[in-house]
GROMACS .gro file of C-alpha atoms in nm:
model
  223
    1MET     CA    1  10.250  12.313   8.770
    2ASP     CA    2  10.282  12.057   8.492
    3ASN     CA    3  10.405  11.791   8.733
    4VAL     CA    4  10.093  11.815   8.955
    5ARG     CA    5   9.765  11.638   8.878
    6GLU     CA    6   9.451  11.652   9.088
    7LEU     CA    7   9.302  11.311   9.160
    8PRO     CA    8   8.936  11.226   9.216
    9ALA     CA    9   8.834  11.349   9.561
   10SER     CA   10   8.807  11.105   9.848
   11GLY     CA   11   8.493  11.227  10.022
   12SER     CA   12   8.570  11.577  10.151
   13THR     CA   13   8.944  11.525  10.096
   14ARG     CA   14   9.108  11.670   9.785
   15LEU     CA   15   9.413  11.487   9.652
   16TRP     CA   16   9.697  11.573   9.416
   17LEU     CA   17   9.960  11.343   9.266
   18VAL     CA   18  10.300  11.506   9.211
   19THR     CA   19  10.573  11.371   8.985
   20THR     CA   20  10.904  11.452   9.153
   21ALA     CA   21  11.157  11.276   8.928
   22PRO     CA   22  11.450  11.493   8.816
   23GLY     CA   23  11.346  11.677   8.500
   24SER     CA   24  10.972  11.640   8.563
   25ALA     CA   25  10.933  11.942   8.792
   26PRO     CA   26  10.991  12.306   8.697
   27PRO     CA   27  11.362  12.396   8.720
   28GLY     CA   28  11.493  12.567   9.031
   29ASP     CA   29  11.623  12.489   9.376
   30GLY     CA   30  11.344  12.650   9.574
   31VAL     CA   31  11.546  12.955   9.678
   32GLY     CA   32  11.309  13.238   9.763
   33VAL     CA   33  11.013  13.000   9.797
   34LEU     CA   34  11.105  12.737  10.055
   35ASP     CA   35  11.150  12.851  10.415
   36ALA     CA   36  11.467  12.808  10.619
   37GLU     CA   37  11.366  12.469  10.762
   38GLU     CA   38  11.276  12.329  10.420
   39ALA     CA   39  11.603  12.460  10.276
   40ARG     CA   40  11.796  12.302  10.563
   41ARG     CA   41  11.629  11.967  10.508
   42ALA     CA   42  11.686  11.985  10.133
   43ALA     CA   43  12.057  12.059  10.181
   44ALA     CA   44  12.096  11.763  10.418
   45PHE     CA   45  12.025  11.500  10.152
   46ARG     CA   46  12.332  11.303  10.052
   47PHE     CA   47  12.213  11.227   9.700
   48GLU     CA   48  12.110  11.494   9.450
   49ARG     CA   49  11.811  11.294   9.324
   50HIS     CA   50  11.667  11.284   9.676
   51ARG     CA   51  11.718  11.658   9.716
   52VAL     CA   52  11.546  11.728   9.383
   53ARG     CA   53  11.249  11.508   9.478
   54TYR     CA   54  11.213  11.676   9.816
   55ILE     CA   55  11.219  12.025   9.666
   56ALA     CA   56  10.968  11.930   9.394
   57ALA     CA   57  10.727  11.786   9.653
   58HIS     CA   58  10.744  12.090   9.881
   59LEU     CA   59  10.716  12.341   9.597
   60ALA     CA   60  10.403  12.155   9.483
   61LEU     CA   61  10.254  12.166   9.834
   62ARG     CA   62  10.322  12.539   9.856
   63GLY     CA   63  10.170  12.594   9.513
   64ILE     CA   64   9.853  12.403   9.601
   65LEU     CA   65   9.811  12.579   9.936
   66GLY     CA   66   9.900  12.918   9.790
   67GLU     CA   67   9.634  12.883   9.522
   68ARG     CA   68   9.379  12.783   9.786
   69LEU     CA   69   9.471  13.074  10.014
   70GLY     CA   70   9.513  13.335   9.741
   71ARG     CA   71   9.878  13.406   9.817
   72ALA     CA   72  10.218  13.342   9.665
   73PRO     CA   73  10.374  13.001   9.742
   74SER     CA   74  10.659  13.176   9.923
   75ASP     CA   75  10.408  13.347  10.155
   76VAL     CA   76  10.267  13.019  10.290
   77ARG     CA   77  10.381  12.980  10.651
   78PHE     CA   78  10.404  12.650  10.837
   79THR     CA   79  10.416  12.544  11.199
   80ARG     CA   80  10.404  12.219  11.395
   81LEU     CA   81  10.118  12.132  11.627
   82ALA     CA   82  10.178  11.971  11.964
   83CYS     CA   83  10.232  11.596  11.953
   84PRO     CA   84   9.925  11.427  12.106
   85GLY     CA   85  10.151  11.162  12.254
   86CYS     CA   86  10.407  11.370  12.443
   87GLY     CA   87  10.302  11.732  12.391
   88GLY     CA   88  10.626  11.824  12.214
   89PRO     CA   89  10.631  12.064  11.915
   90HIS     CA   90  10.660  11.790  11.653
   91GLY     CA   91  10.301  11.696  11.575
   92ARG     CA   92  10.119  11.745  11.246
   93PRO     CA   93  10.238  12.027  11.020
   94ALA     CA   94   9.984  12.307  10.994
   95LEU     CA   95   9.941  12.654  10.850
   96ALA     CA   96  10.088  12.909  11.089
   97ASP     CA   97   9.853  13.201  11.029
   98THR     CA   98   9.517  13.055  10.928
   99PRO     CA   99   9.291  12.785  11.078
  100GLY     CA  100   9.271  12.577  10.763
  101PRO     CA  101   9.271  12.380  10.552
  102HIS     CA  102   9.434  12.077  10.710
  103PHE     CA  103   9.694  11.916  10.483
  104SER     CA  104   9.934  11.627  10.452
  105LEU     CA  105  10.230  11.560  10.223
  106SER     CA  106  10.399  11.227  10.154
  107HIS     CA  107  10.669  11.144   9.902
  108SER     CA  108  10.840  10.823   9.797
  109GLY     CA  109  11.042  10.739   9.490
  110ASP     CA  110  10.936  10.965   9.203
  111LEU     CA  111  10.590  11.047   9.341
  112ALA     CA  112  10.437  11.266   9.610
  113LEU     CA  113  10.081  11.278   9.739
  114VAL     CA  114   9.918  11.594   9.877
  115ALA     CA  115   9.589  11.589  10.069
  116LEU     CA  116   9.376  11.886  10.178
  117ALA     CA  117   9.072  11.845  10.402
  118PRO     CA  118   8.843  12.032  10.644
  119ALA     CA  119   8.955  11.802  10.929
  120PRO     CA  120   9.285  11.643  11.038
  121VAL     CA  121   9.417  11.440  10.746
  122GLY     CA  122   9.708  11.208  10.678
  123ALA     CA  123   9.834  11.085  10.342
  124ASP     CA  124  10.097  10.825  10.264
  125VAL     CA  125  10.244  10.698   9.938
  126GLU     CA  126  10.515  10.433   9.924
  127GLU     CA  127  10.704  10.235   9.666
  128LEU     CA  128  10.613   9.869   9.695
  129PRO     CA  129  10.854   9.698   9.934
  130SER     CA  130  11.073   9.406   9.845
  131ALA     CA  131  10.970   9.064   9.973
  132GLU     CA  132  11.239   9.087  10.241
  133VAL     CA  133  11.123   9.429  10.364
  134ALA     CA  134  10.761   9.312  10.358
  135GLU     CA  135  10.852   9.028  10.593
  136GLU     CA  136  11.021   9.272  10.830
  137LEU     CA  137  10.719   9.504  10.829
  138THR     CA  138  10.482   9.214  10.896
  139ALA     CA  139  10.643   9.159  11.235
  140VAL     CA  140  10.547   9.507  11.359
  141LEU     CA  141  10.185   9.513  11.242
  142HIS     CA  142   9.871   9.469  11.453
  143PRO     CA  143   9.800   9.103  11.550
  144ARG     CA  144   9.479   9.098  11.342
  145GLU     CA  145   9.670   9.227  11.040
  146ARG     CA  146   9.935   8.959  11.085
  147ALA     CA  147   9.660   8.697  11.097
  148GLU     CA  148   9.511   8.831  10.773
  149LEU     CA  149   9.850   8.813  10.606
  150ALA     CA  150   9.915   8.457  10.728
  151ALA     CA  151   9.592   8.344  10.563
  152LEU     CA  152   9.694   8.468  10.218
  153ALA     CA  153   9.807   8.211   9.964
  154GLY     CA  154  10.129   8.335   9.808
  155PRO     CA  155  10.428   8.562   9.884
  156GLU     CA  156  10.337   8.820   9.618
  157GLU     CA  157   9.984   8.851   9.751
  158ARG     CA  158  10.126   8.896  10.101
  159ARG     CA  159  10.376   9.157   9.979
  160LEU     CA  160  10.100   9.367   9.826
  161ALA     CA  161   9.886   9.329  10.138
  162VAL     CA  162  10.171   9.438  10.366
  163ALA     CA  163  10.221   9.748  10.151
  164ARG     CA  164   9.848   9.820  10.170
  165ALA     CA  165   9.842   9.787  10.549
  166TRP     CA  166  10.154   9.998  10.590
  167VAL     CA  167  10.034  10.303  10.395
  168ARG     CA  168   9.698  10.291  10.573
  169LYS     CA  169   9.879  10.283  10.907
  170GLU     CA  170  10.121  10.564  10.818
  171ALA     CA  171   9.838  10.779  10.683
  172TYR     CA  172   9.645  10.737  11.008
  173LEU     CA  173   9.947  10.803  11.232
  174LYS     CA  174  10.042  11.111  11.029
  175GLY     CA  175   9.688  11.242  11.055
  176LEU     CA  176   9.688  11.171  11.427
  177GLY     CA  177  10.012  11.364  11.461
  178THR     CA  178  10.222  11.102  11.638
  179GLY     CA  179  10.392  10.943  11.342
  180LEU     CA  180  10.554  10.606  11.399
  181SER     CA  181  10.637  10.691  11.761
  182ARG     CA  182  10.290  10.561  11.855
  183GLY     CA  183  10.383  10.207  11.760
  184THR     CA  184  10.261  10.031  11.447
  185ASP     CA  185  10.107   9.734  11.631
  186ARG     CA  186   9.856   9.937  11.835
  187ASP     CA  187   9.593  10.031  11.577
  188TYR     CA  188   9.411   9.800  11.338
  189VAL     CA  189   9.378   9.932  10.982
  190GLY     CA  190   9.348   9.602  10.793
  191ALA     CA  191   9.559   9.441  10.522
  192LEU     CA  192   9.295   9.311  10.284
  193ALA     CA  193   9.189   9.488   9.965
  194ASP     CA  194   8.887   9.720   9.978
  195SER     CA  195   8.840   9.674  10.351
  196PRO     CA  196   9.048   9.927  10.546
  197GLY     CA  197   8.987   9.938  10.916
  198ALA     CA  198   8.910  10.271  11.079
  199PRO     CA  199   9.012  10.369  11.432
  200ASP     CA  200   8.731  10.544  11.620
  201GLY     CA  201   8.624  10.867  11.453
  202TRP     CA  202   8.852  10.818  11.150
  203SER     CA  203   8.795  10.700  10.795
  204LEU     CA  204   9.058  10.532  10.579
  205ARG     CA  205   9.061  10.495  10.201
  206ASP     CA  206   9.306  10.343   9.957
  207VAL     CA  207   9.418  10.576   9.676
  208PRO     CA  208   9.483  10.424   9.330
  209MET     CA  209   9.844  10.476   9.227
  210PRO     CA  210  10.065  10.404   8.924
  211GLU     CA  211  10.223  10.059   8.909
  212GLY     CA  212  10.487  10.005   9.173
  213TYR     CA  213  10.327  10.231   9.434
  214THR     CA  214  10.052  10.214   9.692
  215ALA     CA  215   9.884  10.493   9.888
  216ALA     CA  216   9.613  10.573  10.140
  217VAL     CA  217   9.448  10.873  10.302
  218ALA     CA  218   9.306  10.901  10.655
  219LEU     CA  219   9.048  11.161  10.757
  220GLY     CA  220   8.987  11.245  11.120
  221PRO     CA  221   8.687  11.371  11.316
  222GLY     CA  222   8.541  11.707  11.235
  223THR     CA  223   8.361  11.664  10.901
   0.00000   0.00000   0.00000
């Protein structure tokens, strides 16, 4: 997969950066490889560029997992674990017929991030938000994170810090299996550079990204 590049490992977590821009991924619409749910989601996109990015990200995930498991990408089977918040069948995605590895996929803009780990893992990559969006996100962060942001000198520094806090938070909530339904003001992950917070039993690390993006990975108990 020419559009997939393995990044330096983050502890026991292996990471891959995927370029999903139209023309960067191998041609094809995923027919015969993606399952019915992935195909349904792909068909639901209004804009073709979003559909192409989604397909490229999911084909990359299947390729990475298939290589790890010794099977064809089309033979990788997924399920959803129970949500730890409500017990519903919409928690973390998992492999349906094998106990591991744990994995996480995130995509934004022309990039996707894949993480594989021996314990629950969450990954998040995002395009940097506009100043206006950063202000909106600030209002729903943890009180300690809002205090850190208020102490920063300029709007650009605050914008970058909001983006940093947001991907850390999303990575953790994805790894936890609740997603944003848990509430983004409940858990402290930190907004300052090189100092992510870590909810009990979890570790959080920032992942270097190309200009215009930010990313983080969260690893849960079990390693």
